[in-house]
mmCIF file of C-alpha atoms in Angstrom:
data_model
loop_
_atom_site.group_PDB
_atom_site.id
_atom_site.type_symbol
_atom_site.label_atom_id
_atom_site.label_comp_id
_atom_site.label_asym_id
_atom_site.label_seq_id
_atom_site.Cartn_x
_atom_site.Cartn_y
_atom_site.Cartn_z
ATOM 1 C CA UNK A 1 0.205 -0.003 -0.119
ATOM 2 C CA UNK A 2 1.399 3.433 -1.070
ATOM 3 C CA UNK A 3 0.651 6.187 1.437
ATOM 4 C CA UNK A 4 0.149 9.867 0.827
ATOM 5 C CA UNK A 5 -0.715 12.517 2.799
ATOM 6 C CA UNK A 6 -0.948 16.390 1.459
ATOM 7 C CA UNK A 7 -0.316 19.168 3.857
ATOM 8 C CA UNK A 8 -1.774 22.530 3.992
ATOM 9 C CA UNK A 9 -2.130 25.504 6.754
ATOM 10 C CA UNK A 10 -5.708 24.663 7.402
ATOM 11 C CA UNK A 11 -6.595 21.440 5.694
ATOM 12 C CA UNK A 12 -9.499 23.051 3.969
ATOM 13 C CA UNK A 13 -8.468 24.096 0.648
ATOM 14 C CA UNK A 14 -5.267 22.885 -0.988
ATOM 15 C CA UNK A 15 -4.538 20.014 0.683
ATOM 16 C CA UNK A 16 -8.322 18.765 0.581
ATOM 17 C CA UNK A 17 -8.192 19.294 -3.063
ATOM 18 C CA UNK A 18 -4.994 17.656 -3.772
ATOM 19 C CA UNK A 19 -6.365 14.542 -1.670
ATOM 20 C CA UNK A 20 -9.804 14.399 -4.055
ATOM 21 C CA UNK A 21 -7.865 14.976 -7.147
ATOM 22 C CA UNK A 22 -5.198 12.262 -6.359
ATOM 23 C CA UNK A 23 -7.995 9.785 -5.387
ATOM 24 C CA UNK A 24 -9.727 10.382 -8.657
ATOM 25 C CA UNK A 25 -6.648 10.194 -10.442
ATOM 26 C CA UNK A 26 -5.658 6.867 -8.977
ATOM 27 C CA UNK A 27 -9.452 5.640 -9.353
ATOM 28 C CA UNK A 28 -8.962 6.410 -13.176
ATOM 29 C CA UNK A 29 -5.975 3.937 -13.170
ATOM 30 C CA UNK A 30 -7.588 1.571 -11.374
ATOM 31 C CA UNK A 31 -5.159 1.532 -8.699
ATOM 32 C CA UNK A 32 -7.530 2.467 -5.684
ATOM 33 C CA UNK A 33 -6.835 -0.638 -3.736
ATOM 34 C CA UNK A 34 -2.851 0.178 -3.805
ATOM 35 C CA UNK A 35 -3.227 3.665 -2.182
ATOM 36 C CA UNK A 36 -4.049 5.317 0.826
ATOM 37 C CA UNK A 37 -4.691 9.081 0.384
ATOM 38 C CA UNK A 38 -5.157 11.443 3.015
ATOM 39 C CA UNK A 39 -4.783 15.255 3.953
ATOM 40 C CA UNK A 40 -4.088 17.339 7.061
ATOM 41 C CA UNK A 41 -3.050 20.603 8.407
ATOM 42 C CA UNK A 42 0.035 22.255 9.879
ATOM 43 C CA UNK A 43 -2.222 24.602 11.769
ATOM 44 C CA UNK A 44 -5.341 23.969 14.400
ATOM 45 C CA UNK A 45 -7.242 27.095 13.220
ATOM 46 C CA UNK A 46 -9.564 24.674 11.104
ATOM 47 C CA UNK A 47 -9.833 21.491 12.832
ATOM 48 C CA UNK A 48 -13.408 19.829 12.405
ATOM 49 C CA UNK A 49 -14.265 22.135 9.607
ATOM 50 C CA UNK A 50 -15.582 20.403 6.132
ATOM 51 C CA UNK A 51 -13.610 21.371 2.796
ATOM 52 C CA UNK A 52 -13.875 25.183 2.053
ATOM 53 C CA UNK A 53 -16.975 25.935 -0.390
ATOM 54 C CA UNK A 54 -14.480 27.319 -3.084
ATOM 55 C CA UNK A 55 -12.493 24.075 -3.250
ATOM 56 C CA UNK A 56 -15.941 22.024 -3.550
ATOM 57 C CA UNK A 57 -17.104 24.290 -6.114
ATOM 58 C CA UNK A 58 -13.620 23.975 -8.022
ATOM 59 C CA UNK A 59 -13.945 19.954 -7.805
ATOM 60 C CA UNK A 60 -17.221 20.105 -8.947
ATOM 61 C CA UNK A 61 -16.571 21.860 -12.106
ATOM 62 C CA UNK A 62 -13.851 19.208 -13.045
ATOM 63 C CA UNK A 63 -15.900 16.415 -12.154
ATOM 64 C CA UNK A 64 -13.768 15.444 -9.220
ATOM 65 C CA UNK A 65 -15.798 13.640 -6.505
ATOM 66 C CA UNK A 66 -15.365 14.398 -2.887
ATOM 67 C CA UNK A 67 -16.994 13.618 0.172
ATOM 68 C CA UNK A 68 -17.728 15.468 3.671
ATOM 69 C CA UNK A 69 -14.726 15.450 6.037
ATOM 70 C CA UNK A 70 -12.950 17.072 8.927
ATOM 71 C CA UNK A 71 -9.934 18.948 9.164
ATOM 72 C CA UNK A 72 -7.363 17.328 11.023
ATOM 73 C CA UNK A 73 -3.744 18.361 12.254
ATOM 74 C CA UNK A 74 -0.640 16.513 11.325
ATOM 75 C CA UNK A 75 0.874 14.458 13.852
ATOM 76 C CA UNK A 76 4.194 13.002 14.840
ATOM 77 C CA UNK A 77 2.982 9.449 13.932
ATOM 78 C CA UNK A 78 1.829 10.407 10.699
ATOM 79 C CA UNK A 79 5.711 10.277 9.659
ATOM 80 C CA UNK A 80 5.824 6.684 10.246
ATOM 81 C CA UNK A 81 2.241 5.842 8.714
ATOM 82 C CA UNK A 82 3.242 7.856 5.401
ATOM 83 C CA UNK A 83 5.119 6.819 2.545
ATOM 84 C CA UNK A 84 5.047 10.580 1.089
ATOM 85 C CA UNK A 85 3.981 13.820 2.902
ATOM 86 C CA UNK A 86 3.557 16.507 0.726
ATOM 87 C CA UNK A 87 3.337 20.254 1.446
ATOM 88 C CA UNK A 88 1.759 23.084 -0.880
ATOM 89 C CA UNK A 89 4.391 25.656 -0.382
ATOM 90 C CA UNK A 90 7.491 26.718 1.539
ATOM 91 C CA UNK A 91 5.968 27.625 4.890
ATOM 92 C CA UNK A 92 4.198 24.318 4.998
ATOM 93 C CA UNK A 93 7.588 22.677 4.629
ATOM 94 C CA UNK A 94 9.162 24.771 7.374
ATOM 95 C CA UNK A 95 6.307 23.697 9.669
ATOM 96 C CA UNK A 96 6.516 20.202 8.774
ATOM 97 C CA UNK A 97 9.877 19.910 9.540
ATOM 98 C CA UNK A 98 9.829 21.503 12.863
ATOM 99 C CA UNK A 99 6.644 19.586 13.712
ATOM 100 C CA UNK A 100 8.256 16.124 12.526
ATOM 101 C CA UNK A 101 11.613 16.942 13.876
ATOM 102 C CA UNK A 102 13.328 16.821 10.584
ATOM 103 C CA UNK A 103 13.073 14.571 7.754
ATOM 104 C CA UNK A 104 15.479 12.028 7.975
ATOM 105 C CA UNK A 105 13.741 9.386 5.268
ATOM 106 C CA UNK A 106 13.144 12.061 2.576
ATOM 107 C CA UNK A 107 9.478 11.877 2.750
ATOM 108 C CA UNK A 108 8.744 15.624 2.744
ATOM 109 C CA UNK A 109 8.357 17.356 -0.436
ATOM 110 C CA UNK A 110 6.300 20.058 -2.416
ATOM 111 C CA UNK A 111 3.515 18.912 -4.516
ATOM 112 C CA UNK A 112 4.986 20.787 -7.465
ATOM 113 C CA UNK A 113 8.323 19.215 -7.117
ATOM 114 C CA UNK A 114 7.082 16.497 -9.074
ATOM 115 C CA UNK A 115 6.512 18.971 -12.012
ATOM 116 C CA UNK A 116 9.077 21.119 -14.215
ATOM 117 C CA UNK A 117 8.243 23.902 -11.753
ATOM 118 C CA UNK A 118 10.230 22.101 -8.774
ATOM 119 C CA UNK A 119 10.368 24.408 -5.778
ATOM 120 C CA UNK A 120 7.078 26.506 -6.595
ATOM 121 C CA UNK A 121 4.582 27.089 -4.144
ATOM 122 C CA UNK A 122 0.766 26.726 -4.772
ATOM 123 C CA UNK A 123 -0.993 29.798 -3.785
ATOM 124 C CA UNK A 124 -3.671 29.626 -0.848
ATOM 125 C CA UNK A 125 -6.865 30.293 -2.175
ATOM 126 C CA UNK A 126 -8.177 31.281 1.127
ATOM 127 C CA UNK A 127 -6.002 34.405 0.592
ATOM 128 C CA UNK A 128 -6.158 34.699 -3.282
ATOM 129 C CA UNK A 129 -9.901 33.706 -4.016
ATOM 130 C CA UNK A 130 -8.371 32.054 -6.923
ATOM 131 C CA UNK A 131 -9.769 28.431 -6.876
ATOM 132 C CA UNK A 132 -9.046 27.713 -10.423
ATOM 133 C CA UNK A 133 -5.412 28.762 -10.272
ATOM 134 C CA UNK A 134 -4.945 26.475 -7.187
ATOM 135 C CA UNK A 135 -6.827 23.787 -9.212
ATOM 136 C CA UNK A 136 -4.435 24.013 -12.002
ATOM 137 C CA UNK A 137 -1.805 23.757 -10.213
ATOM 138 C CA UNK A 138 -2.839 20.819 -7.835
ATOM 139 C CA UNK A 139 -3.817 18.912 -10.765
ATOM 140 C CA UNK A 140 -0.435 19.408 -12.571
ATOM 141 C CA UNK A 141 1.364 18.274 -9.074
ATOM 142 C CA UNK A 142 -0.894 15.204 -8.636
ATOM 143 C CA UNK A 143 -0.275 13.920 -12.019
ATOM 144 C CA UNK A 144 3.255 14.496 -11.671
ATOM 145 C CA UNK A 145 3.390 12.649 -8.325
ATOM 146 C CA UNK A 146 1.159 9.809 -9.493
ATOM 147 C CA UNK A 147 3.821 9.172 -12.562
ATOM 148 C CA UNK A 148 6.831 9.419 -10.186
ATOM 149 C CA UNK A 149 5.528 7.008 -7.822
ATOM 150 C CA UNK A 150 4.341 4.672 -10.545
ATOM 151 C CA UNK A 151 7.691 4.873 -11.847
ATOM 152 C CA UNK A 152 9.256 3.843 -8.574
ATOM 153 C CA UNK A 153 7.064 0.679 -8.260
#
């Protein structure tokens, strides 16, 4: 089982978008049974909240199914439990490394590291209001991540 955890600040916009996009990409490949895909936050600000309405709207616009969920915060145990811990921006990575006490196994990366835009950040639509741009970045990153994971098999 390949275990992927997407991370953003509040776990209601970018990381949930990535979770549902990746689940759909994996489903389309017929690999659902081979993956565990979840998301979490670095902060506690939105714990218990469902996916942001703007994220839901963008997912619907692209035919990506989603389900009700509650935002959760990353735990130290997640480092042991997941193979890939994917942040959306540089600040997420900074907080991930602090919360996880480093990354000795090289599990932590940014989503756009799996694209030609390695090192780039995915803008937070909570602040920009631009959920369509976030979707394009998330979709590109998830495509690249899935291709990378399948190459490693």
